[in-house]
Amino acid sequence: MNYNEFRKLFKRSKTVEFIARNLAWPLFEWQHLKSDYAAWRRKHGRIDKRYLWLKECRNKYKGERCFIIATGPSLLISDLDMLKNEYTFAMNSCILALDKTEWRPTFYGIEDEYVYEKLESAILNNKQLDIIVSDTIADLYKTPESFKVFPLHYLDHKMYHFKGCGKFKYSDDCYSIVGDGYSITLSLLQIACHMGFSEIYLLGCDCNYNQPKQHFIESGHFDPKAHLMGSKLIQAHREFKKFADSIGVKVFNSTRGGMLEEYPRKNLDDVLQKNVKKGLDNE
Protein backbone atom coordinates (compact mmCIF):
# COMPACT_ATOMS: atom_id res chain seq x y z
CA MET A 1 0.00 0.00 0.00
CA ASN A 2 1.50 3.35 -1.05
CA TYR A 3 1.13 6.70 0.74
CA ASN A 4 -1.86 7.92 -1.27
CA GLU A 5 -3.73 4.61 -0.87
CA PHE A 6 -3.19 4.77 2.91
CA ARG A 7 -4.53 8.33 3.09
CA LYS A 8 -7.61 7.36 1.08
CA LEU A 9 -8.22 4.46 3.49
CA PHE A 10 -8.25 6.55 6.66
CA LYS A 11 -10.46 9.20 5.05
CA ARG A 12 -13.14 6.55 4.42
CA SER A 13 -13.43 5.55 8.08
CA LYS A 14 -14.09 8.04 10.90
CA THR A 15 -12.58 5.69 13.47
CA VAL A 16 -9.43 5.03 11.46
CA GLU A 17 -9.12 8.73 10.67
CA PHE A 18 -9.53 9.71 14.34
CA ILE A 19 -6.84 7.27 15.45
CA ALA A 20 -4.46 8.05 12.58
CA ARG A 21 -4.71 11.84 12.88
CA ASN A 22 -4.20 11.78 16.65
CA LEU A 23 -1.24 9.41 16.40
CA ALA A 24 0.22 11.69 13.73
CA TRP A 25 -0.35 14.86 15.80
CA PRO A 26 3.38 15.31 16.66
CA LEU A 27 4.27 14.97 12.97
CA PHE A 28 1.63 17.51 11.94
CA GLU A 29 2.79 19.92 14.64
CA TRP A 30 6.39 19.56 13.47
CA GLN A 31 5.33 20.21 9.84
CA HIS A 32 3.36 23.25 11.01
CA LEU A 33 6.35 24.72 12.86
CA LYS A 34 8.68 23.91 9.97
CA SER A 35 6.37 25.75 7.54
CA ASP A 36 6.12 28.69 9.94
CA TYR A 37 9.89 28.94 10.17
CA ALA A 38 10.39 28.67 6.38
CA ALA A 39 7.74 31.38 5.81
CA TRP A 40 9.42 33.63 8.41
CA ARG A 41 12.81 33.21 6.70
CA ARG A 42 11.40 34.08 3.27
CA LYS A 43 9.61 37.09 4.72
CA HIS A 44 12.91 38.30 6.15
CA GLY A 45 14.99 37.96 3.02
CA ARG A 46 15.75 34.30 2.36
CA ILE A 47 15.77 33.57 -1.37
CA ASP A 48 13.99 30.34 -2.30
CA LYS A 49 14.32 29.79 -6.05
CA ARG A 50 11.30 27.49 -6.18
CA TYR A 51 8.96 30.33 -5.19
CA LEU A 52 10.89 33.20 -6.76
CA TRP A 53 8.27 33.70 -9.51
CA LEU A 54 5.90 34.95 -6.80
CA LYS A 55 8.36 37.62 -5.71
CA GLU A 56 8.75 38.70 -9.35
CA CYS A 57 5.00 39.02 -10.03
CA ARG A 58 4.12 40.95 -6.84
CA ASN A 59 1.63 43.69 -7.84
CA LYS A 60 2.26 43.01 -11.55
CA TYR A 61 -1.48 43.39 -12.26
CA LYS A 62 -2.12 46.22 -9.82
CA GLY A 63 -5.59 47.73 -10.25
CA GLU A 64 -6.79 45.10 -12.76
CA ARG A 65 -9.73 42.76 -12.37
CA CYS A 66 -9.74 39.00 -12.74
CA PHE A 67 -12.09 36.02 -12.68
CA ILE A 68 -11.45 32.89 -10.61
CA ILE A 69 -13.24 29.95 -12.15
CA ALA A 70 -14.16 27.09 -9.84
CA THR A 71 -15.70 23.81 -10.99
CA GLY A 72 -19.20 23.81 -9.49
CA PRO A 73 -22.06 22.28 -11.52
CA SER A 74 -23.50 25.74 -12.22
CA LEU A 75 -20.57 26.55 -14.53
CA LEU A 76 -21.30 26.42 -18.27
CA ILE A 77 -18.96 26.14 -21.24
CA SER A 78 -20.66 29.27 -22.60
CA ASP A 79 -19.45 31.11 -19.46
CA LEU A 80 -15.87 30.26 -20.40
CA ASP A 81 -16.38 31.49 -23.95
CA MET A 82 -17.39 34.89 -22.57
CA LEU A 83 -14.11 35.29 -20.69
CA LYS A 84 -11.64 35.05 -23.57
CA ASN A 85 -10.47 38.64 -23.15
CA GLU A 86 -10.28 38.66 -19.34
CA TYR A 87 -7.59 37.72 -16.83
CA THR A 88 -8.72 34.33 -15.52
CA PHE A 89 -7.57 31.72 -13.01
CA ALA A 90 -8.90 28.21 -13.64
CA MET A 91 -8.49 25.08 -11.56
CA ASN A 92 -8.80 21.30 -11.35
CA SER A 93 -11.21 19.78 -13.91
CA CYS A 94 -11.46 23.04 -15.89
CA ILE A 95 -8.58 21.60 -17.88
CA LEU A 96 -10.95 18.95 -19.29
CA ALA A 97 -13.08 21.69 -20.87
CA LEU A 98 -10.34 23.11 -23.07
CA ASP A 99 -11.29 20.98 -26.07
CA LYS A 100 -14.78 22.49 -25.94
CA THR A 101 -13.87 26.19 -25.93
CA GLU A 102 -11.45 28.67 -27.49
CA TRP A 103 -10.97 30.23 -24.05
CA ARG A 104 -7.67 29.60 -22.30
CA PRO A 105 -7.04 30.62 -18.70
CA THR A 106 -4.31 33.12 -17.92
CA PHE A 107 -3.33 30.82 -15.06
CA TYR A 108 -4.32 27.27 -14.14
CA GLY A 109 -3.96 26.13 -10.52
CA ILE A 110 -4.14 22.83 -8.65
CA GLU A 111 -3.11 21.88 -5.09
CA ASP A 112 -4.80 18.58 -4.21
CA GLU A 113 -2.51 15.62 -4.91
CA TYR A 114 -5.44 13.23 -5.42
CA VAL A 115 -7.01 15.45 -8.07
CA TYR A 116 -3.60 15.96 -9.69
CA GLU A 117 -3.14 12.19 -9.85
CA LYS A 118 -6.34 11.88 -11.91
CA LEU A 119 -5.61 14.89 -14.15
CA GLU A 120 -1.85 14.55 -14.54
CA SER A 121 -1.98 13.39 -18.15
CA ALA A 122 -4.30 16.22 -19.24
CA ILE A 123 -2.17 18.78 -17.37
CA LEU A 124 1.11 17.60 -18.85
CA ASN A 125 -0.44 17.63 -22.33
CA ASN A 126 -1.31 21.34 -22.01
CA LYS A 127 2.22 22.70 -21.89
CA GLN A 128 1.14 26.09 -23.22
CA LEU A 129 -0.69 26.89 -19.99
CA ASP A 130 0.78 28.87 -17.10
CA ILE A 131 0.42 26.12 -14.46
CA ILE A 132 0.52 26.85 -10.72
CA VAL A 133 0.88 23.92 -8.30
CA SER A 134 1.26 23.52 -4.53
CA ASP A 135 4.64 22.43 -3.20
CA THR A 136 2.76 19.35 -1.93
CA ILE A 137 2.26 18.23 -5.53
CA ALA A 138 5.77 19.27 -6.57
CA ASP A 139 7.19 17.14 -3.73
CA LEU A 140 5.10 14.05 -4.53
CA TYR A 141 5.28 14.06 -8.33
CA LYS A 142 7.93 14.70 -10.93
CA THR A 143 6.64 18.00 -12.31
CA PRO A 144 8.12 20.04 -15.19
CA GLU A 145 10.42 22.94 -14.33
CA SER A 146 7.97 25.27 -16.07
CA PHE A 147 5.38 24.69 -13.31
CA LYS A 148 5.03 27.59 -10.89
CA VAL A 149 5.16 26.26 -7.31
CA PHE A 150 3.61 28.01 -4.31
CA PRO A 151 4.28 27.41 -0.58
CA LEU A 152 1.07 25.94 0.83
CA HIS A 153 0.81 26.07 4.63
CA TYR A 154 -1.79 23.61 5.94
CA LEU A 155 -2.09 25.47 9.27
CA ASP A 156 -3.85 23.09 11.68
CA HIS A 157 -6.08 21.58 9.00
CA LYS A 158 -4.47 18.14 9.15
CA MET A 159 -5.35 17.87 12.84
CA TYR A 160 -8.53 16.08 13.90
CA HIS A 161 -11.36 18.51 14.64
CA PHE A 162 -14.38 17.09 16.48
CA LYS A 163 -16.58 19.74 14.87
CA GLY A 164 -16.21 22.70 12.56
CA CYS A 165 -12.81 23.36 11.06
CA GLY A 166 -9.39 24.71 11.93
CA LYS A 167 -8.09 28.25 11.94
CA PHE A 168 -7.57 30.44 8.88
CA LYS A 169 -4.67 32.72 8.06
CA TYR A 170 -4.50 34.35 4.64
CA SER A 171 -1.65 36.22 3.00
CA ASP A 172 -1.07 38.75 0.22
CA ASP A 173 2.66 37.95 0.39
CA CYS A 174 2.45 34.56 -1.26
CA TYR A 175 6.21 34.29 -1.71
CA SER A 176 6.34 33.82 2.06
CA ILE A 177 3.17 31.79 2.62
CA VAL A 178 -0.18 30.75 1.18
CA GLY A 179 -2.59 29.75 3.94
CA ASP A 180 -4.74 26.68 3.34
CA GLY A 181 -8.46 27.37 2.89
CA TYR A 182 -9.47 23.74 2.20
CA SER A 183 -9.57 24.51 -1.55
CA ILE A 184 -7.40 25.69 -4.43
CA THR A 185 -9.99 28.46 -4.83
CA LEU A 186 -8.79 30.12 -1.61
CA SER A 187 -5.15 29.71 -2.62
CA LEU A 188 -5.79 31.35 -5.99
CA LEU A 189 -7.67 34.17 -4.26
CA GLN A 190 -4.56 34.87 -2.21
CA ILE A 191 -2.28 34.66 -5.25
CA ALA A 192 -4.56 37.04 -7.17
CA CYS A 193 -4.30 39.55 -4.29
CA HIS A 194 -0.52 39.08 -4.26
CA MET A 195 -0.41 39.87 -7.99
CA GLY A 196 -2.24 43.13 -7.36
CA PHE A 197 -5.72 42.40 -8.72
CA SER A 198 -8.08 44.76 -6.94
CA GLU A 199 -11.40 43.36 -8.20
CA ILE A 200 -12.01 39.61 -8.20
CA TYR A 201 -15.06 37.74 -9.49
CA LEU A 202 -15.82 34.14 -8.50
CA LEU A 203 -17.56 31.87 -10.98
CA GLY A 204 -18.72 28.26 -10.53
CA CYS A 205 -18.13 28.52 -6.78
CA ASP A 206 -21.28 26.67 -5.66
CA CYS A 207 -19.99 25.41 -2.26
CA ASN A 208 -22.71 22.77 -2.36
CA TYR A 209 -21.60 19.14 -2.32
CA ASN A 210 -24.89 17.65 -1.15
CA GLN A 211 -26.25 17.10 -4.65
CA PRO A 212 -25.90 14.34 -7.25
CA LYS A 213 -23.59 16.38 -9.50
CA GLN A 214 -20.74 18.08 -7.64
CA HIS A 215 -18.69 19.49 -10.54
CA PHE A 216 -19.45 20.73 -14.04
CA ILE A 217 -16.87 18.20 -15.29
CA GLU A 218 -15.74 15.48 -12.87
CA SER A 219 -12.01 14.96 -12.38
CA GLY A 220 -12.37 11.26 -11.59
CA HIS A 221 -11.45 11.71 -7.92
CA PHE A 222 -14.16 11.09 -5.35
CA ASP A 223 -13.63 12.49 -1.85
CA PRO A 224 -15.54 10.39 0.72
CA LYS A 225 -15.75 13.48 2.94
CA ALA A 226 -17.05 15.80 0.21
CA HIS A 227 -20.43 16.19 1.95
CA LEU A 228 -18.65 17.97 4.82
CA MET A 229 -16.80 20.44 2.62
CA GLY A 230 -19.61 22.90 1.92
CA SER A 231 -19.74 24.31 5.46
CA LYS A 232 -15.92 24.38 5.71
CA LEU A 233 -15.61 26.31 2.46
CA ILE A 234 -18.28 28.80 3.43
CA GLN A 235 -16.40 29.46 6.68
CA ALA A 236 -13.16 29.77 4.70
CA HIS A 237 -14.74 32.34 2.38
CA ARG A 238 -16.25 34.21 5.34
CA GLU A 239 -12.76 34.65 6.76
CA PHE A 240 -11.34 35.56 3.36
CA LYS A 241 -13.93 38.32 2.96
CA LYS A 242 -12.57 39.91 6.16
CA PHE A 243 -9.03 39.58 4.84
CA ALA A 244 -9.91 41.05 1.42
CA ASP A 245 -11.68 44.00 3.05
CA SER A 246 -8.62 44.66 5.22
CA ILE A 247 -6.34 45.06 2.17
CA GLY A 248 -8.87 46.91 -0.02
CA VAL A 249 -9.64 44.12 -2.49
CA LYS A 250 -13.21 43.78 -3.73
CA VAL A 251 -14.50 40.23 -4.21
CA PHE A 252 -17.81 39.48 -5.93
CA ASN A 253 -19.68 36.23 -6.50
CA SER A 254 -20.86 35.79 -10.09
CA THR A 255 -21.78 32.14 -9.56
CA ARG A 256 -25.19 31.14 -10.87
CA GLY A 257 -26.96 30.04 -7.68
CA GLY A 258 -25.02 27.96 -5.17
CA MET A 259 -24.71 28.45 -1.41
CA LEU A 260 -21.94 31.04 -1.14
CA GLU A 261 -23.40 34.32 0.15
CA GLU A 262 -20.31 35.78 1.81
CA TYR A 263 -19.60 38.19 -1.05
CA PRO A 264 -21.87 40.63 -2.91
CA ARG A 265 -23.37 39.00 -5.98
CA LYS A 266 -22.95 40.39 -9.48
CA ASN A 267 -24.43 38.80 -12.58
CA LEU A 268 -21.71 37.75 -15.02
CA ASP A 269 -23.62 39.07 -18.05
CA ASP A 270 -24.00 42.46 -16.39
CA VAL A 271 -20.32 42.64 -15.42
CA LEU A 272 -19.12 41.82 -18.92
CA GLN A 273 -21.76 43.96 -20.65
CA LYS A 274 -20.73 46.93 -18.52
CA ASN A 275 -17.16 46.46 -19.74
CA VAL A 276 -18.32 46.30 -23.38
CA LYS A 277 -20.39 49.47 -22.97
CA LYS A 278 -17.44 51.28 -21.40
CA GLY A 279 -15.30 50.32 -24.39
CA LEU A 280 -17.93 51.60 -26.85
CA ASP A 281 -18.27 54.89 -24.98
CA ASN A 282 -14.53 55.44 -25.31
CA GLU A 283 -14.54 55.04 -29.09
mmCIF file of C-alpha atoms in Angstrom, residues 68-72 75 77 80 89-99 101 103 105 108-109 119 129 203 216-219:
data_model
loop_
_atom_site.group_PDB
_atom_site.id
_atom_site.type_symbol
_atom_site.label_atom_id
_atom_site.label_comp_id
_atom_site.label_asym_id
_atom_site.label_seq_id
_atom_site.Cartn_x
_atom_site.Cartn_y
_atom_site.Cartn_z
ATOM 1 C CA ILE A 68 -11.447 32.892 -10.605
ATOM 2 C CA ILE A 69 -13.237 29.947 -12.149
ATOM 3 C CA ALA A 70 -14.163 27.087 -9.837
ATOM 4 C CA THR A 71 -15.704 23.809 -10.993
ATOM 5 C CA GLY A 72 -19.201 23.813 -9.490
ATOM 6 C CA LEU A 75 -20.571 26.550 -14.529
ATOM 7 C CA ILE A 77 -18.964 26.138 -21.241
ATOM 8 C CA LEU A 80 -15.867 30.264 -20.404
ATOM 9 C CA PHE A 89 -7.569 31.725 -13.010
ATOM 10 C CA ALA A 90 -8.900 28.212 -13.645
ATOM 11 C CA MET A 91 -8.487 25.078 -11.558
ATOM 12 C CA ASN A 92 -8.800 21.299 -11.355
ATOM 13 C CA SER A 93 -11.211 19.775 -13.909
ATOM 14 C CA CYS A 94 -11.459 23.036 -15.888
ATOM 15 C CA ILE A 95 -8.581 21.596 -17.884
ATOM 16 C CA LEU A 96 -10.947 18.950 -19.286
ATOM 17 C CA ALA A 97 -13.078 21.689 -20.867
ATOM 18 C CA LEU A 98 -10.336 23.110 -23.069
ATOM 19 C CA ASP A 99 -11.286 20.978 -26.072
ATOM 20 C CA THR A 101 -13.871 26.188 -25.931
ATOM 21 C CA TRP A 103 -10.970 30.231 -24.050
ATOM 22 C CA PRO A 105 -7.036 30.616 -18.696
ATOM 23 C CA TYR A 108 -4.317 27.267 -14.138
ATOM 24 C CA GLY A 109 -3.956 26.125 -10.519
ATOM 25 C CA LEU A 119 -5.613 14.887 -14.153
ATOM 26 C CA LEU A 129 -0.693 26.885 -19.988
ATOM 27 C CA LEU A 203 -17.561 31.870 -10.976
ATOM 28 C CA PHE A 216 -19.447 20.725 -14.045
ATOM 29 C CA ILE A 217 -16.867 18.199 -15.286
ATOM 30 C CA GLU A 218 -15.738 15.478 -12.871
ATOM 31 C CA SER A 219 -12.006 14.965 -12.380
#
